[in-house]
mmCIF file of C-alpha atoms in Angstrom:
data_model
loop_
_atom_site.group_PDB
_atom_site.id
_atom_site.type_symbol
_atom_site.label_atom_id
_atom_site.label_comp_id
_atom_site.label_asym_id
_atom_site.label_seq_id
_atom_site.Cartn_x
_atom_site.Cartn_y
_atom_site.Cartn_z
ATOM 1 C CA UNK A 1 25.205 -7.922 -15.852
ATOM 2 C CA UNK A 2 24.316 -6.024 -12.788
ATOM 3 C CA UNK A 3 20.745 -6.684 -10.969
ATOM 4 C CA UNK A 4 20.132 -3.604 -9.944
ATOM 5 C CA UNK A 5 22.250 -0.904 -11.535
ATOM 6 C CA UNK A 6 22.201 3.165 -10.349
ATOM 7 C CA UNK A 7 23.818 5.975 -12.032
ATOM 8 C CA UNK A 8 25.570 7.947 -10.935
ATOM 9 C CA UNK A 9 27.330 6.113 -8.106
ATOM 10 C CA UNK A 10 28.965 9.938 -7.041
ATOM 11 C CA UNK A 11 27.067 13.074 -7.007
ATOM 12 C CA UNK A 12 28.659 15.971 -5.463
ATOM 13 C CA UNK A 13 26.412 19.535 -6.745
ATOM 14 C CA UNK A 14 26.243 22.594 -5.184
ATOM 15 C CA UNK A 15 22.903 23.815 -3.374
ATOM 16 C CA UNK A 16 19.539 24.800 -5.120
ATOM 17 C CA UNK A 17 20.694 22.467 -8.175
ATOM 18 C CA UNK A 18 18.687 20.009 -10.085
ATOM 19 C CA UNK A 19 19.776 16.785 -10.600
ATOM 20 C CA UNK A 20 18.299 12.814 -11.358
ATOM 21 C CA UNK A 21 19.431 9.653 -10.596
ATOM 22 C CA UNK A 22 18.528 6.751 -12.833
ATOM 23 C CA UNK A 23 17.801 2.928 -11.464
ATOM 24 C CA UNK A 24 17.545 0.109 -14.321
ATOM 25 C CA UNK A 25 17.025 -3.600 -13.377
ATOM 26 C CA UNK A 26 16.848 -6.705 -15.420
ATOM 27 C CA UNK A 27 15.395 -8.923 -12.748
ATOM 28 C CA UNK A 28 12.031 -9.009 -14.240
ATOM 29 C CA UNK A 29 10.737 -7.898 -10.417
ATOM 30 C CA UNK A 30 7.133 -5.807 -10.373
ATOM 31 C CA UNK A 31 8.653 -3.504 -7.537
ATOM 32 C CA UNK A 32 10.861 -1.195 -7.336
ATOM 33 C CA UNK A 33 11.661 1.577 -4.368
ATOM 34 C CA UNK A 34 13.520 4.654 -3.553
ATOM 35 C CA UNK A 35 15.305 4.393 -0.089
ATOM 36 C CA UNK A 36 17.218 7.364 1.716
ATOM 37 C CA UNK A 37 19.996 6.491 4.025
ATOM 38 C CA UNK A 38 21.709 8.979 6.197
ATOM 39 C CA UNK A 39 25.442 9.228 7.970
ATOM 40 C CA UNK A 40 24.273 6.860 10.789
ATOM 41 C CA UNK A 41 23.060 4.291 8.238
ATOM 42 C CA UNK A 42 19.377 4.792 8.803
ATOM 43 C CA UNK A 43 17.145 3.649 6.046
ATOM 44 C CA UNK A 44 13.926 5.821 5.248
ATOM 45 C CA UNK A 45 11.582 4.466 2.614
ATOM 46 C CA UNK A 46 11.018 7.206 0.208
ATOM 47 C CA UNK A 47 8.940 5.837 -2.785
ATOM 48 C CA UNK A 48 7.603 2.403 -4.315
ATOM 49 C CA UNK A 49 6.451 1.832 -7.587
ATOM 50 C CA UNK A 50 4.282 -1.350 -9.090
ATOM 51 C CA UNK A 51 4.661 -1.664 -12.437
ATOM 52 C CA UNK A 52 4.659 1.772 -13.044
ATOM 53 C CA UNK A 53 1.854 2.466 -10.798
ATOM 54 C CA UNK A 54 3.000 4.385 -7.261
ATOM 55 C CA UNK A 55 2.067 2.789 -4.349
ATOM 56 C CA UNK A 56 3.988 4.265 -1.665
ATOM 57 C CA UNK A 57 4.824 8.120 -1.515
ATOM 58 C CA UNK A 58 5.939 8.946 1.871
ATOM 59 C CA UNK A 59 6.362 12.218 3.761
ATOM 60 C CA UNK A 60 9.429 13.573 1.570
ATOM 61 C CA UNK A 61 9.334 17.022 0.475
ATOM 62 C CA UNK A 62 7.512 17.415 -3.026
ATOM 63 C CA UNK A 63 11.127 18.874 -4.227
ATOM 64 C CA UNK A 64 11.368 15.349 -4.802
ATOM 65 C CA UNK A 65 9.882 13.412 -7.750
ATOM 66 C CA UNK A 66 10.201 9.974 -8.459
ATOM 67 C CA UNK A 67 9.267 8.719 -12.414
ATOM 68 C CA UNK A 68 8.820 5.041 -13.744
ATOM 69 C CA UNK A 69 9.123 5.000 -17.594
ATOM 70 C CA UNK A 70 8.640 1.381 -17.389
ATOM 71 C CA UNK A 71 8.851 -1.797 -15.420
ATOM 72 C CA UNK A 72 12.436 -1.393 -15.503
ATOM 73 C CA UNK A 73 13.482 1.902 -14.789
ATOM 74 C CA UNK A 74 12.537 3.773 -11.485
ATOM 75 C CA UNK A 75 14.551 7.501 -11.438
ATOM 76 C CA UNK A 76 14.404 10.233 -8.716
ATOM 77 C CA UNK A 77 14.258 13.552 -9.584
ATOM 78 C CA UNK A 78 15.585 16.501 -6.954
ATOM 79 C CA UNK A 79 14.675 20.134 -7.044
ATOM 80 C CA UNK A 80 16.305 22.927 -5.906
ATOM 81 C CA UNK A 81 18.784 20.877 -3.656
ATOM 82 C CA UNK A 82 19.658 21.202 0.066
ATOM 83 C CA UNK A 83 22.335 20.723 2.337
ATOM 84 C CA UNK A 84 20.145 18.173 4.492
ATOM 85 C CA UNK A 85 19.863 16.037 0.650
ATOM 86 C CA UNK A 86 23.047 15.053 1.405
ATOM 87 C CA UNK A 87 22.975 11.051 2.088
ATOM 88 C CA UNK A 88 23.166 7.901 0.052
ATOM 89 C CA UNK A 89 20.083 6.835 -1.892
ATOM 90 C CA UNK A 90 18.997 2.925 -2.992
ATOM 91 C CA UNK A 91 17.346 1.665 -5.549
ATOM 92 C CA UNK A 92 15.383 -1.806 -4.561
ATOM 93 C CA UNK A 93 13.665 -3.762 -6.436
ATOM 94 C CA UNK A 94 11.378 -7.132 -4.826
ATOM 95 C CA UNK A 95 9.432 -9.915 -6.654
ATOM 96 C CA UNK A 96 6.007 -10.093 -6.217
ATOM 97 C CA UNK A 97 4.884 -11.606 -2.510
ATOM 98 C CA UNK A 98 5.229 -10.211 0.633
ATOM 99 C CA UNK A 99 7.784 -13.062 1.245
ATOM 100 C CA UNK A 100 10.223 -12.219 -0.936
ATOM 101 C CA UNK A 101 13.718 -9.816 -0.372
ATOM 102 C CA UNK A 102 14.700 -6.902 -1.885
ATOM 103 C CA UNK A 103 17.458 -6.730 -3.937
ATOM 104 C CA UNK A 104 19.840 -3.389 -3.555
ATOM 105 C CA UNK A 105 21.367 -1.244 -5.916
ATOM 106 C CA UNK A 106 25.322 0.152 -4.932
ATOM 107 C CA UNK A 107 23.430 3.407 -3.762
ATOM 108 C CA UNK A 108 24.133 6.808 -4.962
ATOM 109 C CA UNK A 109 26.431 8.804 -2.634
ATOM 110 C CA UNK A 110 24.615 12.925 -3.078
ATOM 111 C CA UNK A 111 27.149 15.278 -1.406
ATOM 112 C CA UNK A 112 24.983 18.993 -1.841
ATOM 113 C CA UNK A 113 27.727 21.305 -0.982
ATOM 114 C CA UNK B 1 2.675 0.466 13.062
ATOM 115 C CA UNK B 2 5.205 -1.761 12.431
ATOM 116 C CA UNK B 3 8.774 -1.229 13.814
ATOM 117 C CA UNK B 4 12.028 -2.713 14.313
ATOM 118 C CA UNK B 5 14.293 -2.764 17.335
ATOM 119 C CA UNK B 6 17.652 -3.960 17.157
ATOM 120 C CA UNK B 7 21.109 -3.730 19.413
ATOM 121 C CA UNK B 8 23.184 -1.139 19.196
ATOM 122 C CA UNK B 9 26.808 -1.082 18.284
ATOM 123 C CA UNK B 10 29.251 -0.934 17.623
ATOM 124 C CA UNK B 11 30.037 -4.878 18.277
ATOM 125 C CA UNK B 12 33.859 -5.238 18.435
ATOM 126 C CA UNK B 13 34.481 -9.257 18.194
ATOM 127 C CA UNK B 14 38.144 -11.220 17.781
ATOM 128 C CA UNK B 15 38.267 -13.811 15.298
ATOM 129 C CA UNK B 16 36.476 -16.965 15.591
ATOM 130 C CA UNK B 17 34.200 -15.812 18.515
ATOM 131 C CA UNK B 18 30.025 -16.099 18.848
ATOM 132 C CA UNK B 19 28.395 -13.814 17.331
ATOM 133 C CA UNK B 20 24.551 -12.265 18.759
ATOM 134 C CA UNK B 21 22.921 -9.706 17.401
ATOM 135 C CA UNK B 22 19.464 -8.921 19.456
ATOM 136 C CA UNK B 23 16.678 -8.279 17.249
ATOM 137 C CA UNK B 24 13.031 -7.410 18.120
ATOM 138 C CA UNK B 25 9.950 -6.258 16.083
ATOM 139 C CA UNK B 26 6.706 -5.019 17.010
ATOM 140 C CA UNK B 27 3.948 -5.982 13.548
ATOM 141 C CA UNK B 28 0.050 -6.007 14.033
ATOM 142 C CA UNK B 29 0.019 -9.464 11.287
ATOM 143 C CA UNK B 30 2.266 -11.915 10.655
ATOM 144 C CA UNK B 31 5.326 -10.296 9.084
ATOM 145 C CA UNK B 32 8.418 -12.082 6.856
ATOM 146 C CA UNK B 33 11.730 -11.347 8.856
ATOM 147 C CA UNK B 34 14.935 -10.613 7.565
ATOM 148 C CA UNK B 35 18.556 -10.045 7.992
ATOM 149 C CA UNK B 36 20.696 -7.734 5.686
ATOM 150 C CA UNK B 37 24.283 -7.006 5.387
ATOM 151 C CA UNK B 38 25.890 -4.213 4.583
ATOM 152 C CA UNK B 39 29.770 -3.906 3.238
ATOM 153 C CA UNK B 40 31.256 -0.857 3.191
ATOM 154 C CA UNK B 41 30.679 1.415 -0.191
ATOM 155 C CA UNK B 42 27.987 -1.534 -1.016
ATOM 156 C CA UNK B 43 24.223 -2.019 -1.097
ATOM 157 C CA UNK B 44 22.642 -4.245 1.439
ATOM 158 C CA UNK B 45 22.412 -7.528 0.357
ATOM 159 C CA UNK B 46 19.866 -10.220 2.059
ATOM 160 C CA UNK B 47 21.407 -12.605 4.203
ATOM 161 C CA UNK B 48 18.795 -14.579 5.312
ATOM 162 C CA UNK B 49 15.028 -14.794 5.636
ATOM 163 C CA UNK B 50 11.889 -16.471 7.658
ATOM 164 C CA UNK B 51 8.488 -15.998 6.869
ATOM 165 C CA UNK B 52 6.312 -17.598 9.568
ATOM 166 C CA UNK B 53 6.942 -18.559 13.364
ATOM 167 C CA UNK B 54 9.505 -20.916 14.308
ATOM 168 C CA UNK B 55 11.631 -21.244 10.754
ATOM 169 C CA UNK B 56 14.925 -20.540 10.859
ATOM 170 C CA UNK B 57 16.827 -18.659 8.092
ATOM 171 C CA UNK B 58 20.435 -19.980 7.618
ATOM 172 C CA UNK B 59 23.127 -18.696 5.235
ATOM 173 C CA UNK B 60 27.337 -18.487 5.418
ATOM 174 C CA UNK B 61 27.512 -19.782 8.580
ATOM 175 C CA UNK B 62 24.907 -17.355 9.718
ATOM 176 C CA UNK B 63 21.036 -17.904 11.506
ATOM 177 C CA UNK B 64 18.257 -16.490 12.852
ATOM 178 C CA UNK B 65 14.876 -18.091 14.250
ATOM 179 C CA UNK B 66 11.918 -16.578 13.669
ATOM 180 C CA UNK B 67 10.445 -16.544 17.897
ATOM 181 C CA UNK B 68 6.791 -15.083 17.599
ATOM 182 C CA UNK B 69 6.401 -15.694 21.467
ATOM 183 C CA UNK B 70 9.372 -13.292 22.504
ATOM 184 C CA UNK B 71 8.755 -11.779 19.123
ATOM 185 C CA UNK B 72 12.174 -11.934 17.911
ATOM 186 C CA UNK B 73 14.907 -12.481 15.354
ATOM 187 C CA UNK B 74 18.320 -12.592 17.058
ATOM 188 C CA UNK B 75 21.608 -13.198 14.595
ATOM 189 C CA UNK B 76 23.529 -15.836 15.058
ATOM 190 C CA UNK B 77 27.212 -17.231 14.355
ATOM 191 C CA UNK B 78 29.118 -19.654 15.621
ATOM 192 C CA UNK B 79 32.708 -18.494 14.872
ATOM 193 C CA UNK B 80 33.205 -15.155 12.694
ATOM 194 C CA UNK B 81 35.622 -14.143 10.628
ATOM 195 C CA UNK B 82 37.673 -10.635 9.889
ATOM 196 C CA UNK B 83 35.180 -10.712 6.526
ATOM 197 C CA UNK B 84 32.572 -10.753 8.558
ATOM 198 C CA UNK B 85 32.841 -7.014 9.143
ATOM 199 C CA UNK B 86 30.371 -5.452 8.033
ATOM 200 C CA UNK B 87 26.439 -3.656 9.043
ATOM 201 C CA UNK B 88 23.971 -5.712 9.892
ATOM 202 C CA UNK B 89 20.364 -4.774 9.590
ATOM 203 C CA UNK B 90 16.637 -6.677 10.629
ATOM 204 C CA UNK B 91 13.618 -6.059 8.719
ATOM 205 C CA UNK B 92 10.283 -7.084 8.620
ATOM 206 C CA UNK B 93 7.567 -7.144 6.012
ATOM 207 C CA UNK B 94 3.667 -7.018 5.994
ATOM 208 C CA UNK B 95 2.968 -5.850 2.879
ATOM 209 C CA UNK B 96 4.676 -4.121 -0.272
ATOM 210 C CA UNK B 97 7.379 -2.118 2.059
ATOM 211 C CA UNK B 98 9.869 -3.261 4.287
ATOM 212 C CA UNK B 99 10.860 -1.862 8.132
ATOM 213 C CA UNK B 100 14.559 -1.649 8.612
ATOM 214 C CA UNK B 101 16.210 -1.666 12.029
ATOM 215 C CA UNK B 102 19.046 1.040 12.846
ATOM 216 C CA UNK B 103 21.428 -0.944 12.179
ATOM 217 C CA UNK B 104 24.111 -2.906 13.898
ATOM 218 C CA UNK B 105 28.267 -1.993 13.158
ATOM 219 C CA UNK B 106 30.310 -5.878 13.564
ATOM 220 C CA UNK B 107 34.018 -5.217 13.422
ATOM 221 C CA UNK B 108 36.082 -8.309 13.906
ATOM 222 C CA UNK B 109 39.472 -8.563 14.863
ATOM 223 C CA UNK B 110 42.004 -10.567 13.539
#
């Protein structure tokens, strides 16, 4: 069974789509997050969820929408794609404490085209 | 805020040699530290941790001391191997988010 698992693991859609990608973990953690990471491997924190609750939104535009139906599921919406959505996003999930790791997802490879 | 400084590659290495990877952060607290890899077409995966001044994080071969005087992290290995190859990233964590580094590209030669 896979920790962290994200769907789809290819996304290639043409500009001013919509599209979702789904996260699902079983680790039991109370965290999860939405990280954006561009050609030169860059990692931008997007979103971070608590047990449903968000507790980190940053400065992305409001095209994107993260939802949480649950402890275990964390999915990012996108609106009306762009050319500059193009990247790989992770999924992350971290037991509670500040001392703790995250664990990763495989990422989701969006080619907007 | 909190940031993360960390060498940049690409490192090009033969087989067996030492490995360094410079690592520096800048925190207002007392942050965990962290080393990531990164295989290609893969997640990052944690590598090794330290969560308070002076404790060393050890894993396959690989460490890193936590050094709040020169506040740094710095990768180590004695003798790497073609696997090996891979990104390697630093983080630190205050609080419920993490700081990543840019990155650091190893490729080792046979």
């Amino acid at each position: 069974d896979t920790a962290v698992s994200q769907t789809p693991k290819y996304l290639v859609t043409q500009m001013g789509n919509d599209k979702s990608i789904k996260c699902e973990q079983n680790l039991g953690h109370d965290t999860m997050y939405w990280y954006k990471q561009d050609s030169k491997k860059f990692l931008k924190i997007m979103f971070s969820y608590n047990n449903k609750e968000l507790i980190i939104n940053e400065t992305v535009p409001n095209r994107f929408s993260p939802k949480s139906p649950d402890k275990a599921h964390l999915n990012l919406h996108i609106n009306s794609l762009e050319l500059g959505d193009s990247a790989v996003y992770f999924c992350a999930t971290r037991a509670a404490g500040g001392t703790n790791g995250y664990t990763f997802g495989s990422g989701t490879r969006l080619t907007v085209v | 805020g909190d940031s993360v400084t960390q060498m940049e590659g690409p490192v090009t290495l033969s087989e067996e040699a030492f490995l360094t990877i410079n690592c520096t952060y800048t925190a207002t607290g007392y942050p965990s530290l962290f080393w990531y890899v990164q295989y290609p077409g893969e997640g990052l995966q944690l590598l090794l941790k330290a969560t308070k001044a002076d404790d060393k994080g050890s894993n396959k071969g690989f460490e890193a001391t936590y050094r709040k005087e020169t506040t740094s992290f710095h990768l180590e290995k004695g003798s790497v191997q073609v696997s090996d190859s891979a990104v390697y990233f630093c983080a630190l964590s205050e609080g419920p988010d993490m700081r990543f580094g840019a990155g650091t590209r190893l490729t080792v030669k046979p």
